[in-house]
Coordinates of C-alpha atoms in Angstrom, one line a residue:
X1 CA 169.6 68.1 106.0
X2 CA 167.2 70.7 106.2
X3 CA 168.2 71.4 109.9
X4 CA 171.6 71.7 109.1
X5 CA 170.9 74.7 106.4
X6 CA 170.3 78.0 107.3
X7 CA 167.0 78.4 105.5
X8 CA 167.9 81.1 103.3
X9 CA 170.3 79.0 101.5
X10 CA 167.9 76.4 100.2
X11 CA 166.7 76.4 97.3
X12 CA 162.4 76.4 96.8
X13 CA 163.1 73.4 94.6
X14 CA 164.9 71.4 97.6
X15 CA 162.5 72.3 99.7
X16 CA 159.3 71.6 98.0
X17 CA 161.3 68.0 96.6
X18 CA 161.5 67.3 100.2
X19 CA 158.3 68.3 101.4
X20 CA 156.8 66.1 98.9
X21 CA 159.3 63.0 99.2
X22 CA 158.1 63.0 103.3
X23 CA 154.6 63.7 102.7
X24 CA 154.6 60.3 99.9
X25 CA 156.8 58.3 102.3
X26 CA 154.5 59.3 105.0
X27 CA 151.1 58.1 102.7
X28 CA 152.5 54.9 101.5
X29 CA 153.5 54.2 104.9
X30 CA 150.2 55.0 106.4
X31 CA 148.4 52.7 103.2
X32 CA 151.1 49.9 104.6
X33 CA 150.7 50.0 108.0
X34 CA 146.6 50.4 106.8
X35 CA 147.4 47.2 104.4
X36 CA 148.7 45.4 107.8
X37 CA 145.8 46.1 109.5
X38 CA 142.8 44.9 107.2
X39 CA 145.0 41.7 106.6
X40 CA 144.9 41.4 110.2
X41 CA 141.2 41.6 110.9
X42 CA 140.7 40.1 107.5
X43 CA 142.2 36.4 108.9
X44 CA 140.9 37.4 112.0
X45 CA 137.5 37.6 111.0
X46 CA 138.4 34.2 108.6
X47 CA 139.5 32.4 111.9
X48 CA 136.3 33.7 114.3
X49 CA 133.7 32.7 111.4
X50 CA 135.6 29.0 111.5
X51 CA 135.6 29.0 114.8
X52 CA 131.7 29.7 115.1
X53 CA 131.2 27.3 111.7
X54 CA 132.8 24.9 113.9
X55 CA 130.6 25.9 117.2
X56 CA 127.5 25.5 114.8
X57 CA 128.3 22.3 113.3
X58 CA 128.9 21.1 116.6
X59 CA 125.8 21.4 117.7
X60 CA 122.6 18.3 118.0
X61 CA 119.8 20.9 117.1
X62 CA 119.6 21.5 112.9
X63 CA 120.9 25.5 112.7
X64 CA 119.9 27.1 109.4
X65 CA 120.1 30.7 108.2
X66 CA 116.5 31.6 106.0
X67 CA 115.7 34.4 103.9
X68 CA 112.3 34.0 104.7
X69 CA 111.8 31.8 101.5
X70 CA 115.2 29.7 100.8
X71 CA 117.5 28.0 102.9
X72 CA 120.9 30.7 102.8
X73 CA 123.1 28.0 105.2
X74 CA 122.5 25.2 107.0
X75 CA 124.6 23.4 109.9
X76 CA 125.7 19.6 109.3
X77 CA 122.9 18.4 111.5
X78 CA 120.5 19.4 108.9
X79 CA 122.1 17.3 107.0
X80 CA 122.0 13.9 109.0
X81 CA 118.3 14.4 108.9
X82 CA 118.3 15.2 105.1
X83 CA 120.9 13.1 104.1
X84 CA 119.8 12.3 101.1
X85 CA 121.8 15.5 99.6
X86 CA 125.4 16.3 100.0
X87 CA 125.1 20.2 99.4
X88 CA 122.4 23.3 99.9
X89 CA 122.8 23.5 96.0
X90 CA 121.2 20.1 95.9
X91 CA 118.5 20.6 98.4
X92 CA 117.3 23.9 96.8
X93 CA 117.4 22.2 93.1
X94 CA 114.7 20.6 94.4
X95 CA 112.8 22.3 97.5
X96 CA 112.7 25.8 98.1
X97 CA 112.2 25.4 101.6
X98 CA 112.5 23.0 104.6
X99 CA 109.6 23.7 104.7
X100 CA 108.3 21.6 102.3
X101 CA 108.4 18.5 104.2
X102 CA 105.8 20.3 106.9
X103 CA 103.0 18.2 107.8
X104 CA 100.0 20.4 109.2
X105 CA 97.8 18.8 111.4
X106 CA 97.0 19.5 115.2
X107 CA 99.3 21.4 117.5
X108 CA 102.0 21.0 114.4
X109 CA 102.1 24.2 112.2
X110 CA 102.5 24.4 108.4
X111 CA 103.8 26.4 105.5
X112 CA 101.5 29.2 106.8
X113 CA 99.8 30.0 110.2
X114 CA 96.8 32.5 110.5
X115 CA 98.0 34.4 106.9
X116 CA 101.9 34.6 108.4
X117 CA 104.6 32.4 107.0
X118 CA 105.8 29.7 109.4
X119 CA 108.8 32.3 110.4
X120 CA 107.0 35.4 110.9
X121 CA 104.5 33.4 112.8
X122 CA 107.4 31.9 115.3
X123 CA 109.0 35.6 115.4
X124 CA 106.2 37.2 116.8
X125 CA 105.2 34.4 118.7
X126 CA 107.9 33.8 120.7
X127 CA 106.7 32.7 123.5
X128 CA 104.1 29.9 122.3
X129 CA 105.6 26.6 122.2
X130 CA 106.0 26.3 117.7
X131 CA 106.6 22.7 117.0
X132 CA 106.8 21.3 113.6
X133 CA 105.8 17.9 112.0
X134 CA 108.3 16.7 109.4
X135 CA 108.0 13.6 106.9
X136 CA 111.2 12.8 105.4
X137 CA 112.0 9.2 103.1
X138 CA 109.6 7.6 105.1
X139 CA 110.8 8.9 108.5
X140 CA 108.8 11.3 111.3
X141 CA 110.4 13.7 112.9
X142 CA 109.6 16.3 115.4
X143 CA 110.7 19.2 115.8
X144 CA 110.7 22.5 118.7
X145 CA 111.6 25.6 116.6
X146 CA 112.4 29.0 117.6
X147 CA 113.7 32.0 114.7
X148 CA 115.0 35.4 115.5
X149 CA 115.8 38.1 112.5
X150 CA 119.5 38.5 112.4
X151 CA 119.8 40.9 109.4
X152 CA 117.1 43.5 108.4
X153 CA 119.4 44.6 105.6
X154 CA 119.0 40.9 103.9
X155 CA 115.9 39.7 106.1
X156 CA 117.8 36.9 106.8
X157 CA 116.6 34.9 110.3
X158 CA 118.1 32.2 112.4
X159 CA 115.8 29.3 112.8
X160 CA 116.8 26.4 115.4
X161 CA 115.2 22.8 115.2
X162 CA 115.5 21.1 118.0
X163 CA 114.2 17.3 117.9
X164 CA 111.8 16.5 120.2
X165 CA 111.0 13.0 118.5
X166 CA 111.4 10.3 121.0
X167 CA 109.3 13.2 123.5
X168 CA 106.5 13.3 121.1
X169 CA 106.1 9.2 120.6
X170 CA 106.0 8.9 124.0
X171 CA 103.2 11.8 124.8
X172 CA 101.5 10.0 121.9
X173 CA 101.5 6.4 123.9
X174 CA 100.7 7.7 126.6
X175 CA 97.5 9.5 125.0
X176 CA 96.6 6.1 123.4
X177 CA 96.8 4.3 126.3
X178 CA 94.7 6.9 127.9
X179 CA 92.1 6.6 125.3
X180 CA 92.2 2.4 124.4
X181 CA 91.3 -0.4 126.2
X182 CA 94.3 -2.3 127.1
X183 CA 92.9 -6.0 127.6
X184 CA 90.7 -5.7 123.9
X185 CA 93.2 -3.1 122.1
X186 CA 89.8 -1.1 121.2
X187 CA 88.5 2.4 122.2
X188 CA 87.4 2.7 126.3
X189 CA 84.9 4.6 127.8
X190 CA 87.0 8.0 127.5
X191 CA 87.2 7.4 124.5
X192 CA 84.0 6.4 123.6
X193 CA 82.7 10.0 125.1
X194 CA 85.0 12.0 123.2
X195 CA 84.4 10.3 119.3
X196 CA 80.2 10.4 120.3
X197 CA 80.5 14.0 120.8
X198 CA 82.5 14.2 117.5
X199 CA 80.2 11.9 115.9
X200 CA 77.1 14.3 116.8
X201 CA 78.8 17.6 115.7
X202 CA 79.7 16.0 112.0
X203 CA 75.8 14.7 112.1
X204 CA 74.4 17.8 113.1
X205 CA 76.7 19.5 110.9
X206 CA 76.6 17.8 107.5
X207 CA 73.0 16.3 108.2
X208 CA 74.1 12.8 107.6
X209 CA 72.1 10.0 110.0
X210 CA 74.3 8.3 112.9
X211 CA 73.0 5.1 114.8
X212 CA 74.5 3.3 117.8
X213 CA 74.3 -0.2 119.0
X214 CA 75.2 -1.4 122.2
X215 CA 75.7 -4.8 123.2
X216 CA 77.0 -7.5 125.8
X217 CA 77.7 -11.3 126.0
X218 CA 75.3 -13.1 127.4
X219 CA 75.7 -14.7 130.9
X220 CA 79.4 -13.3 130.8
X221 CA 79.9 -14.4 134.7
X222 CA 78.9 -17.9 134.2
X223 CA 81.5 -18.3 131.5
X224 CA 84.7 -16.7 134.3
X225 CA 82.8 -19.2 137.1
X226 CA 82.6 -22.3 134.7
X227 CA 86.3 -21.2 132.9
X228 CA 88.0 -18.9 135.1
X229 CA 88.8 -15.5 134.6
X230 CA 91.4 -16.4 132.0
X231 CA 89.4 -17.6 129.7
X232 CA 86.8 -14.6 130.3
X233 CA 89.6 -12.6 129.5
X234 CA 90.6 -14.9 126.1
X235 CA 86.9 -14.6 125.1
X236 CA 86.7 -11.1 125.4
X237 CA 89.7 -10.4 123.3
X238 CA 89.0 -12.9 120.9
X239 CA 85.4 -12.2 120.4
X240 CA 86.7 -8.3 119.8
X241 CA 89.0 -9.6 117.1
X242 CA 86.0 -11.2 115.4
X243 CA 83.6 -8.4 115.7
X244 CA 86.2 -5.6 114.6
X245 CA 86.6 -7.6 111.5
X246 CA 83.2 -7.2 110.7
X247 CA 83.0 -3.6 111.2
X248 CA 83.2 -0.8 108.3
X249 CA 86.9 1.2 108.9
X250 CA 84.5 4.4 109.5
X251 CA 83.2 2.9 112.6
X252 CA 84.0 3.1 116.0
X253 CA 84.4 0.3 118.6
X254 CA 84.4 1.1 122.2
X255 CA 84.5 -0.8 125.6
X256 CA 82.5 0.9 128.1
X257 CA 82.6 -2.1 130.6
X258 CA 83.5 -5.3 131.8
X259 CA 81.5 -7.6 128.8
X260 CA 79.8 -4.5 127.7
X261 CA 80.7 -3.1 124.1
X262 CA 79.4 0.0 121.7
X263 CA 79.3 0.6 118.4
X264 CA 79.3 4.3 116.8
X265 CA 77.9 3.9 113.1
X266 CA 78.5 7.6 111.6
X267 CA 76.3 7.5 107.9
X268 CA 74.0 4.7 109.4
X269 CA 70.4 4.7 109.5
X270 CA 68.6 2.9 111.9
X271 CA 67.3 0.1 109.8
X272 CA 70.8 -0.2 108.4
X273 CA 72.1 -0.3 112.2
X274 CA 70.0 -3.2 112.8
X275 CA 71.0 -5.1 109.9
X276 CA 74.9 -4.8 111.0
X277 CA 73.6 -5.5 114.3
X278 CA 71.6 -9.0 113.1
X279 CA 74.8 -9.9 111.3
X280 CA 77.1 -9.6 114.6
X281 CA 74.6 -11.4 116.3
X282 CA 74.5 -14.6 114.0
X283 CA 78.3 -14.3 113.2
X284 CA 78.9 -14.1 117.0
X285 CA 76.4 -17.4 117.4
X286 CA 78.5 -19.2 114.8
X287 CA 81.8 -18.6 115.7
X288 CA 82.2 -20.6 118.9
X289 CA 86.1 -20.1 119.6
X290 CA 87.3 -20.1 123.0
X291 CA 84.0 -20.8 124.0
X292 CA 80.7 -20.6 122.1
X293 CA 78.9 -17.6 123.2
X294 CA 75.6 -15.1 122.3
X295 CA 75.5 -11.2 122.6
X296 CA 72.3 -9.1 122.6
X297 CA 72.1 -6.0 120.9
X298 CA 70.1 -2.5 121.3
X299 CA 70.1 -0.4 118.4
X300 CA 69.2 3.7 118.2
X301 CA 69.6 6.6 115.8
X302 CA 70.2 9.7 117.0
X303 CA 67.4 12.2 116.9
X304 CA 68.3 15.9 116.3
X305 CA 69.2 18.3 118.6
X306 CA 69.1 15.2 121.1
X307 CA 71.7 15.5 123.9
X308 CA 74.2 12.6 124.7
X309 CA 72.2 11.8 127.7
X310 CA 69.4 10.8 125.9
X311 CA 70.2 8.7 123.3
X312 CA 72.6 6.5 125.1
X313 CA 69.8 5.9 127.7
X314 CA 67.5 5.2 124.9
X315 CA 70.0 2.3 123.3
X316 CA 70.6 1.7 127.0
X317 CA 67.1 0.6 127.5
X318 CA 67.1 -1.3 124.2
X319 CA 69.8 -3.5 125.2
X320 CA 67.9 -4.3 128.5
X321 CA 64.8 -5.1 127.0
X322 CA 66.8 -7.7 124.4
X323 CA 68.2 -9.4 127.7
X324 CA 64.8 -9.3 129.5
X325 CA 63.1 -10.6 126.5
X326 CA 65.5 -13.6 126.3
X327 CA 68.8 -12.4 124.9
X328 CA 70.7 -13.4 121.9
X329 CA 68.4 -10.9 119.8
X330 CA 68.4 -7.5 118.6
X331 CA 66.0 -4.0 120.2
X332 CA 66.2 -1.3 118.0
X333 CA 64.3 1.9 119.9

């Protein structure tokens, strides 16, 4: 229309009508075509957060969003493992944090970890192996965990938990079987060297008295000549059984050798040590299962600042003078 007119001819009202009518058409077609747009991305952004949800949910590892203090999301793993509760509302009604159900001890971290929280800790440390001891309704579970910060703005992190249970029970077997005797079921010799060294720190330590007996059956080889090596075997585990009965829960039972046995007796005097030693001795005497047998005994306290060395050679030599002096009797040197 405008084109059309020789400009001269139309009126500043026409004009400045037009002008604006174009310049509103033109707004309220950029705010549609704007409108368009965000409604786009809006469903976009709606479909690529189900579509990670989804990814996330997905996955065998427990996913979970922390603020550092409180659980913000979780996946639907966490929830197998914490299935006691059907929604985050109902976990943090009652725990503030996962957690919660930490159990510190050994290579397992807790709640804290040198004055960090356990998050900051596996942030900065992210190239230590962080694994995590969890006791839930009577259930252990293990856990490798790794946390990045996703959000600075909200100090929110990503923490991963992958399970590692059925790789921790069987490092733990193998440790045991490592450390017990496997015909008996009690401590071996590794063993035995690793609790007498931790039985000397405590004593030196806390200045409380330690004793240790040593003992083995008497004529052990005539029984597996006479018997056979079966029923050697049967008298050794049964004879064990008896003894370990008899022992406090704070003691330590160990065999070093084929019929030879130690006892560690951490708050145990020397004249104590011989009394629990007399009482094995004559309980041992009485029992007669399998076959009836005797057992001599040394008995020794350790003497401060003595070395391992020195006190094991001094029950050592205790034990050999009860066998030389006609066994089935206690030395205490």
């Amino acid at each position: 229309y405008i084109m059309s007119k020789n400009i001269k001819n139309i009126p500043t009202v026409d004009l400045d009508f037009f002008v604006f009518k174009w310049i509103a058409l033109g707004l309220i077609g950029i705010m549609v075509v704007a409108g368009i747009i965000n409604i786009s991305l809006f469903y976009l952004m709606r479909k690529q957060k189900v579509y990670y949800k989804s990814i996330i949910d997905s996955s065998r590892n427990i996913v979970m969003v922390n603020d550092g203090k409180y659980i913000v999301d979780a996946n639907k793993m966490f929830f197998t493992y914490f299935n006691k509760y059907n929604s985050l509302e109902e976990f943090r009604q009652e725990h503030e944090c996962v957690c919660d159900f930490f159990i510190e001890e050994g290579e397992y971290i807790g709640k804290t970890v040198k004055g960090l929280t356990w998050i900051d800790y596996i942030v900065k440390n992210q190239k230590s192996i962080n694994k995590v001891k969890i006791k839930y309704a009577d259930e252990t579970y293990y856990f490798m965990l790794n946390a990045v910060l996703i959000s600075k703005e909200d100090n929110y992190y990503s923490v991963v938990f992958s399970d590692i249970t059925n790789e921790e029970h069987y490092k733990h077997q193998l440790e045991n079987w490592s450390i017990t005797d496997m015909l008996t079921g009690i401590g071996n010799r590794r063993y035995f060297h690793t609790k007498i060294n931790d039985e000397i720190y405590n004593c030196m330590r806390y200045k409380h008295p330690l004793s240790i007996v040593m003992f083995d059956i008497d004529h052990f080889k005539r029984i597996n000549d006479k018997y056979g090596h079966k029923v050697g075997d049967d008298v050794l585990i049964e004879y064990t059984r008896f003894i370990s009965s008899m022992l406090r829960e704070s003691d330590i039972f160990c065999r070093i050798g084929g019929e030879e046995f130690v006892i560690l007796l951490p708050y145990s005097a020397k004249s104590d040590a011989q009394k629990i030693a007399e009482k094995l001795r004559i309980g041992v005497e009485e029992h007669k299962e399998v076959v009836p047998i005797t057992v001599s005994f040394g008995v020794s306290q350790y003497i401060e600042n003595e070395d391992v060395d020195s006190i094991l050679k001094r029950v050592d030599d205790a034990l050999y003078e009860a066998k030389n002096g006609g066994r089935n009797m206690v030395v205490v040197k």
